[in-house]
Structures are given as C-alpha cells and as structure tokens.
mmCIF file with all atom_site columns, C-alpha atoms in Angstrom:
data_model
loop_
_atom_site.group_PDB
_atom_site.id
_atom_site.type_symbol
_atom_site.label_atom_id
_atom_site.label_alt_id
_atom_site.label_comp_id
_atom_site.label_asym_id
_atom_site.label_entity_id
_atom_site.label_seq_id
_atom_site.pdbx_PDB_ins_code
_atom_site.Cartn_x
_atom_site.Cartn_y
_atom_site.Cartn_z
_atom_site.occupancy
_atom_site.B_iso_or_equiv
_atom_site.pdbx_formal_charge
_atom_site.auth_seq_id
_atom_site.auth_comp_id
_atom_site.auth_asym_id
_atom_site.auth_atom_id
_atom_site.pdbx_PDB_model_num
ATOM 1   C CA . THR A 1 1   ? 0.000  0.000   0.000   1.00 0.00 ? 1   THR A CA 1
ATOM 2   C CA . CYS A 1 2   ? 1.025  3.632   -0.308  1.00 0.00 ? 2   CYS A CA 1
ATOM 3   C CA . ASP A 1 3   ? 1.117  3.921   3.483   1.00 0.00 ? 3   ASP A CA 1
ATOM 4   C CA . TRP A 1 4   ? 3.450  0.917   3.820   1.00 0.00 ? 4   TRP A CA 1
ATOM 5   C CA . LEU A 1 5   ? 5.775  2.265   1.124   1.00 0.00 ? 5   LEU A CA 1
ATOM 6   C CA . THR A 1 6   ? 5.794  5.704   2.764   1.00 0.00 ? 6   THR A CA 1
ATOM 7   C CA . ALA A 1 7   ? 6.725  4.214   6.139   1.00 0.00 ? 7   ALA A CA 1
ATOM 8   C CA . ALA A 1 8   ? 9.331  1.850   4.664   1.00 0.00 ? 8   ALA A CA 1
ATOM 9   C CA . LEU A 1 9   ? 11.058 4.522   2.578   1.00 0.00 ? 9   LEU A CA 1
ATOM 10  C CA . GLY A 1 10  ? 10.914 7.269   5.170   1.00 0.00 ? 10  GLY A CA 1
ATOM 11  C CA . ALA A 1 11  ? 11.024 9.938   2.457   1.00 0.00 ? 11  ALA A CA 1
ATOM 12  C CA . GLY A 1 12  ? 7.942  11.777  1.267   1.00 0.00 ? 12  GLY A CA 1
ATOM 13  C CA . GLN A 1 13  ? 4.318  10.645  1.099   1.00 0.00 ? 13  GLN A CA 1
ATOM 14  C CA . VAL A 1 14  ? 3.867  7.977   -1.591  1.00 0.00 ? 14  VAL A CA 1
ATOM 15  C CA . ASP A 1 15  ? 0.563  8.655   -3.321  1.00 0.00 ? 15  ASP A CA 1
ATOM 16  C CA . GLY A 1 16  ? 0.744  6.058   -6.075  1.00 0.00 ? 16  GLY A CA 1
ATOM 17  C CA . PHE A 1 17  ? 2.735  3.151   -7.415  1.00 0.00 ? 17  PHE A CA 1
ATOM 18  C CA . SER A 1 18  ? 2.847  0.535   -10.150 1.00 0.00 ? 18  SER A CA 1
ATOM 19  C CA . PHE A 1 19  ? 4.925  -2.599  -10.374 1.00 0.00 ? 19  PHE A CA 1
ATOM 20  C CA . GLU A 1 20  ? 6.323  -5.075  -12.863 1.00 0.00 ? 20  GLU A CA 1
ATOM 21  C CA . ARG A 1 21  ? 7.993  -8.403  -12.268 1.00 0.00 ? 21  ARG A CA 1
ATOM 22  C CA . ILE A 1 22  ? 11.697 -8.472  -13.089 1.00 0.00 ? 22  ILE A CA 1
ATOM 23  C CA . GLY A 1 23  ? 14.041 -11.430 -13.284 1.00 0.00 ? 23  GLY A CA 1
ATOM 24  C CA . THR A 1 24  ? 13.257 -15.119 -13.190 1.00 0.00 ? 24  THR A CA 1
ATOM 25  C CA . GLY A 1 25  ? 14.071 -16.021 -9.602  1.00 0.00 ? 25  GLY A CA 1
ATOM 26  C CA . GLN A 1 26  ? 13.576 -19.615 -8.573  1.00 0.00 ? 26  GLN A CA 1
ATOM 27  C CA . MET A 1 27  ? 13.287 -19.162 -4.806  1.00 0.00 ? 27  MET A CA 1
ATOM 28  C CA . SER A 1 28  ? 11.953 -15.610 -4.730  1.00 0.00 ? 28  SER A CA 1
ATOM 29  C CA . GLU A 1 29  ? 10.265 -13.003 -6.885  1.00 0.00 ? 29  GLU A CA 1
ATOM 30  C CA . CYS A 1 30  ? 11.437 -9.464  -7.640  1.00 0.00 ? 30  CYS A CA 1
ATOM 31  C CA . TYR A 1 31  ? 9.315  -6.513  -8.677  1.00 0.00 ? 31  TYR A CA 1
ATOM 32  C CA . ARG A 1 32  ? 10.312 -3.036  -9.803  1.00 0.00 ? 32  ARG A CA 1
ATOM 33  C CA . VAL A 1 33  ? 7.993  -0.616  -8.026  1.00 0.00 ? 33  VAL A CA 1
ATOM 34  C CA . SER A 1 34  ? 7.635  2.789   -9.711  1.00 0.00 ? 34  SER A CA 1
ATOM 35  C CA . LEU A 1 35  ? 6.619  5.450   -7.220  1.00 0.00 ? 35  LEU A CA 1
ATOM 36  C CA . SER A 1 36  ? 4.869  8.804   -7.276  1.00 0.00 ? 36  SER A CA 1
ATOM 37  C CA . TYR A 1 37  ? 4.811  11.240  -4.391  1.00 0.00 ? 37  TYR A CA 1
ATOM 38  C CA . ALA A 1 38  ? 2.378  13.835  -3.074  1.00 0.00 ? 38  ALA A CA 1
ATOM 39  C CA . ALA A 1 39  ? 5.135  16.477  -3.164  1.00 0.00 ? 39  ALA A CA 1
ATOM 40  C CA . GLU A 1 40  ? 8.106  17.036  -5.464  1.00 0.00 ? 40  GLU A CA 1
ATOM 41  C CA . GLU A 1 41  ? 10.640 16.360  -2.716  1.00 0.00 ? 41  GLU A CA 1
ATOM 42  C CA . GLY A 1 42  ? 9.767  12.676  -2.538  1.00 0.00 ? 42  GLY A CA 1
ATOM 43  C CA . GLY A 1 43  ? 12.117 9.718   -2.414  1.00 0.00 ? 43  GLY A CA 1
ATOM 44  C CA . PRO A 1 44  ? 13.447 7.412   -5.125  1.00 0.00 ? 44  PRO A CA 1
ATOM 45  C CA . ALA A 1 45  ? 11.599 7.131   -8.435  1.00 0.00 ? 45  ALA A CA 1
ATOM 46  C CA . SER A 1 46  ? 11.622 3.344   -8.158  1.00 0.00 ? 46  SER A CA 1
ATOM 47  C CA . VAL A 1 47  ? 12.678 0.553   -5.816  1.00 0.00 ? 47  VAL A CA 1
ATOM 48  C CA . VAL A 1 48  ? 12.923 -3.221  -6.035  1.00 0.00 ? 48  VAL A CA 1
ATOM 49  C CA . LEU A 1 49  ? 10.711 -5.382  -3.841  1.00 0.00 ? 49  LEU A CA 1
ATOM 50  C CA . LYS A 1 50  ? 11.922 -8.936  -3.297  1.00 0.00 ? 50  LYS A CA 1
ATOM 51  C CA . VAL A 1 51  ? 9.550  -11.475 -1.724  1.00 0.00 ? 51  VAL A CA 1
ATOM 52  C CA . ALA A 1 52  ? 9.350  -15.230 -1.241  1.00 0.00 ? 52  ALA A CA 1
ATOM 53  C CA . ALA A 1 53  ? 8.280  -17.383 -4.160  1.00 0.00 ? 53  ALA A CA 1
ATOM 54  C CA . THR A 1 54  ? 4.547  -17.894 -4.555  1.00 0.00 ? 54  THR A CA 1
ATOM 55  C CA . ASP A 1 55  ? 5.170  -21.498 -5.611  1.00 0.00 ? 55  ASP A CA 1
ATOM 56  C CA . PRO A 1 56  ? 4.725  -23.580 -2.419  1.00 0.00 ? 56  PRO A CA 1
ATOM 57  C CA . SER A 1 57  ? 7.534  -26.028 -3.251  1.00 0.00 ? 57  SER A CA 1
ATOM 58  C CA . SER A 1 58  ? 10.025 -23.245 -4.002  1.00 0.00 ? 58  SER A CA 1
ATOM 59  C CA . ARG A 1 59  ? 9.001  -21.359 -0.872  1.00 0.00 ? 59  ARG A CA 1
ATOM 60  C CA . GLN A 1 60  ? 9.408  -24.453 1.299   1.00 0.00 ? 60  GLN A CA 1
ATOM 61  C CA . THR A 1 61  ? 12.862 -25.089 -0.169  1.00 0.00 ? 61  THR A CA 1
ATOM 62  C CA . GLY A 1 62  ? 13.939 -21.497 0.470   1.00 0.00 ? 62  GLY A CA 1
ATOM 63  C CA . LEU A 1 63  ? 12.621 -21.720 4.022   1.00 0.00 ? 63  LEU A CA 1
ATOM 64  C CA . ALA A 1 64  ? 14.164 -25.143 4.747   1.00 0.00 ? 64  ALA A CA 1
ATOM 65  C CA . LEU A 1 65  ? 17.591 -24.037 3.501   1.00 0.00 ? 65  LEU A CA 1
ATOM 66  C CA . GLY A 1 66  ? 17.425 -20.777 5.445   1.00 0.00 ? 66  GLY A CA 1
ATOM 67  C CA . LEU A 1 67  ? 17.909 -18.758 2.253   1.00 0.00 ? 67  LEU A CA 1
ATOM 68  C CA . TYR A 1 68  ? 15.331 -16.107 3.054   1.00 0.00 ? 68  TYR A CA 1
ATOM 69  C CA . GLU A 1 69  ? 16.543 -15.542 6.594   1.00 0.00 ? 69  GLU A CA 1
ATOM 70  C CA . ARG A 1 70  ? 20.179 -15.333 5.467   1.00 0.00 ? 70  ARG A CA 1
ATOM 71  C CA . GLU A 1 71  ? 19.412 -12.738 2.832   1.00 0.00 ? 71  GLU A CA 1
ATOM 72  C CA . VAL A 1 72  ? 17.354 -10.606 5.219   1.00 0.00 ? 72  VAL A CA 1
ATOM 73  C CA . ARG A 1 73  ? 20.100 -10.860 7.841   1.00 0.00 ? 73  ARG A CA 1
ATOM 74  C CA . PHE A 1 74  ? 22.713 -9.855  5.261   1.00 0.00 ? 74  PHE A CA 1
ATOM 75  C CA . TYR A 1 75  ? 20.852 -6.616  4.605   1.00 0.00 ? 75  TYR A CA 1
ATOM 76  C CA . THR A 1 76  ? 20.121 -5.926  8.286   1.00 0.00 ? 76  THR A CA 1
ATOM 77  C CA . ASP A 1 77  ? 23.378 -7.084  9.911   1.00 0.00 ? 77  ASP A CA 1
ATOM 78  C CA . ILE A 1 78  ? 26.224 -7.042  7.365   1.00 0.00 ? 78  ILE A CA 1
ATOM 79  C CA . ALA A 1 79  ? 25.418 -4.594  4.562   1.00 0.00 ? 79  ALA A CA 1
ATOM 80  C CA . PRO A 1 80  ? 25.285 -1.505  6.820   1.00 0.00 ? 80  PRO A CA 1
ATOM 81  C CA . ALA A 1 81  ? 28.968 -2.069  7.671   1.00 0.00 ? 81  ALA A CA 1
ATOM 82  C CA . LEU A 1 82  ? 29.889 -2.166  3.961   1.00 0.00 ? 82  LEU A CA 1
ATOM 83  C CA . VAL A 1 83  ? 28.822 1.415   3.245   1.00 0.00 ? 83  VAL A CA 1
ATOM 84  C CA . PRO A 1 84  ? 30.029 2.822   0.990   1.00 0.00 ? 84  PRO A CA 1
ATOM 85  C CA . GLY A 1 85  ? 30.098 -0.274  -1.109  1.00 0.00 ? 85  GLY A CA 1
ATOM 86  C CA . PRO A 1 86  ? 28.529 -2.015  -4.077  1.00 0.00 ? 86  PRO A CA 1
ATOM 87  C CA . VAL A 1 87  ? 25.379 -2.966  -2.144  1.00 0.00 ? 87  VAL A CA 1
ATOM 88  C CA . ALA A 1 88  ? 21.925 -1.639  -2.917  1.00 0.00 ? 88  ALA A CA 1
ATOM 89  C CA . PRO A 1 89  ? 20.463 0.491   -0.144  1.00 0.00 ? 89  PRO A CA 1
ATOM 90  C CA . CYS A 1 90  ? 17.916 -1.438  1.901   1.00 0.00 ? 90  CYS A CA 1
ATOM 91  C CA . TYR A 1 91  ? 14.845 0.534   2.947   1.00 0.00 ? 91  TYR A CA 1
ATOM 92  C CA . HIS A 1 92  ? 13.004 -2.330  4.646   1.00 0.00 ? 92  HIS A CA 1
ATOM 93  C CA . ALA A 1 93  ? 13.749 -5.947  5.538   1.00 0.00 ? 93  ALA A CA 1
ATOM 94  C CA . ALA A 1 94  ? 11.529 -8.371  7.425   1.00 0.00 ? 94  ALA A CA 1
ATOM 95  C CA . ILE A 1 95  ? 10.942 -12.110 7.686   1.00 0.00 ? 95  ILE A CA 1
ATOM 96  C CA . ASP A 1 96  ? 8.524  -14.517 9.317   1.00 0.00 ? 96  ASP A CA 1
ATOM 97  C CA . THR A 1 97  ? 10.740 -17.554 9.923   1.00 0.00 ? 97  THR A CA 1
ATOM 98  C CA . GLN A 1 98  ? 7.690  -19.771 10.470  1.00 0.00 ? 98  GLN A CA 1
ATOM 99  C CA . THR A 1 99  ? 6.069  -19.171 7.082   1.00 0.00 ? 99  THR A CA 1
ATOM 100 C CA . GLY A 1 100 ? 9.011  -17.999 4.990   1.00 0.00 ? 100 GLY A CA 1
ATOM 101 C CA . ALA A 1 101 ? 7.234  -14.761 4.114   1.00 0.00 ? 101 ALA A CA 1
ATOM 102 C CA . PHE A 1 102 ? 9.823  -12.020 3.744   1.00 0.00 ? 102 PHE A CA 1
ATOM 103 C CA . ASP A 1 103 ? 10.391 -8.734  2.042   1.00 0.00 ? 103 ASP A CA 1
ATOM 104 C CA . LEU A 1 104 ? 13.384 -6.717  1.019   1.00 0.00 ? 104 LEU A CA 1
ATOM 105 C CA . LEU A 1 105 ? 12.764 -3.217  -0.280  1.00 0.00 ? 105 LEU A CA 1
ATOM 106 C CA . LEU A 1 106 ? 15.964 -2.244  -2.067  1.00 0.00 ? 106 LEU A CA 1
ATOM 107 C CA . GLY A 1 107 ? 17.332 0.615   -4.104  1.00 0.00 ? 107 GLY A CA 1
ATOM 108 C CA . ASP A 1 108 ? 16.775 0.143   -7.827  1.00 0.00 ? 108 ASP A CA 1
ATOM 109 C CA . ALA A 1 109 ? 19.811 -0.132  -10.113 1.00 0.00 ? 109 ALA A CA 1
ATOM 110 C CA . VAL A 1 110 ? 18.032 1.514   -13.072 1.00 0.00 ? 110 VAL A CA 1
ATOM 111 C CA . PRO A 1 111 ? 19.108 1.746   -15.883 1.00 0.00 ? 111 PRO A CA 1
ATOM 112 C CA . ALA A 1 112 ? 20.797 -1.622  -15.313 1.00 0.00 ? 112 ALA A CA 1
ATOM 113 C CA . LEU A 1 113 ? 19.051 -4.595  -16.876 1.00 0.00 ? 113 LEU A CA 1
ATOM 114 C CA . VAL A 1 114 ? 18.425 -7.994  -15.370 1.00 0.00 ? 114 VAL A CA 1
ATOM 115 C CA . GLY A 1 115 ? 20.908 -10.469 -16.820 1.00 0.00 ? 115 GLY A CA 1
ATOM 116 C CA . ASP A 1 116 ? 20.230 -13.867 -18.312 1.00 0.00 ? 116 ASP A CA 1
ATOM 117 C CA . GLU A 1 117 ? 21.536 -16.516 -15.917 1.00 0.00 ? 117 GLU A CA 1
ATOM 118 C CA . ILE A 1 118 ? 21.561 -19.170 -18.642 1.00 0.00 ? 118 ILE A CA 1
ATOM 119 C CA . ARG A 1 119 ? 23.093 -17.287 -21.589 1.00 0.00 ? 119 ARG A CA 1
ATOM 120 C CA . GLY A 1 120 ? 25.422 -15.149 -19.517 1.00 0.00 ? 120 GLY A CA 1
ATOM 121 C CA . ALA A 1 121 ? 26.686 -11.750 -20.629 1.00 0.00 ? 121 ALA A CA 1
ATOM 122 C CA . THR A 1 122 ? 28.718 -10.409 -23.497 1.00 0.00 ? 122 THR A CA 1
ATOM 123 C CA . ALA A 1 123 ? 32.021 -8.646  -22.823 1.00 0.00 ? 123 ALA A CA 1
ATOM 124 C CA . GLU A 1 124 ? 30.281 -5.304  -23.440 1.00 0.00 ? 124 GLU A CA 1
ATOM 125 C CA . GLN A 1 125 ? 27.522 -6.090  -20.936 1.00 0.00 ? 125 GLN A CA 1
ATOM 126 C CA . ALA A 1 126 ? 29.989 -7.194  -18.289 1.00 0.00 ? 126 ALA A CA 1
#
C-alpha cells in the first residue's frame, strides 16, 4: 500500500505506485515498483521489492535451507557495515521464519538490466 511504502522509505508521502515483475528467480520473486509522491521532494523514483516465491515447493525449499533468513540478515546485519560499497540500499527488511514470508525493499539499479543466468553476458555487458 502507499502507506506501507511511505513508512518503509521514510522519504515523502507515496501517493501512487505501479509494479512489474523483473528477473526469473527460482526461490523468490522481484518486482520493480515505480513510485509517485504527493510532493516534489519525494524519495526514489523506483525501488525493487523482493519477496518469497509464490510457488509452495520453491518457498518451502527457500525456508528449509534458510535462504530467506540469510538474505534478510545480510541486509540488516552485514550490509550496513559495507557502506560505501557495491550494495543496494535497503529501505526495509523483514521475515517470518515460520512461514518464509519475507520482504526486502531495495534501491533500484536503473538503468541496469536484469541479466540472463543461462546465456550469460557479453564482454560489453559485463
């Protein structure tokens, strides 16, 4: 919701958003969230929201292997010590270790494009 995004970002009142799925994650899903603000001095134009897979088997695997908890803990416990560094800013991170539900609200790397994990990258893309 706009209220959740406003609270998570801590910068300007979000008054609208749209989203599109990006990437082809197997254990989680990523969405680019484009934001609009009530005032010009809002926050970022877009962010990336990462959540657990909707597929029950994938979600259970991610939960059983501790993948979701490790990633959330990376952004809450380790990444802050790496600043400045090549880590996306994390605006919000939370996990329910019983269900595997989690969210990471991260800075968007626009205009970067999501790579193809199967084909790889050309020398120019790298």
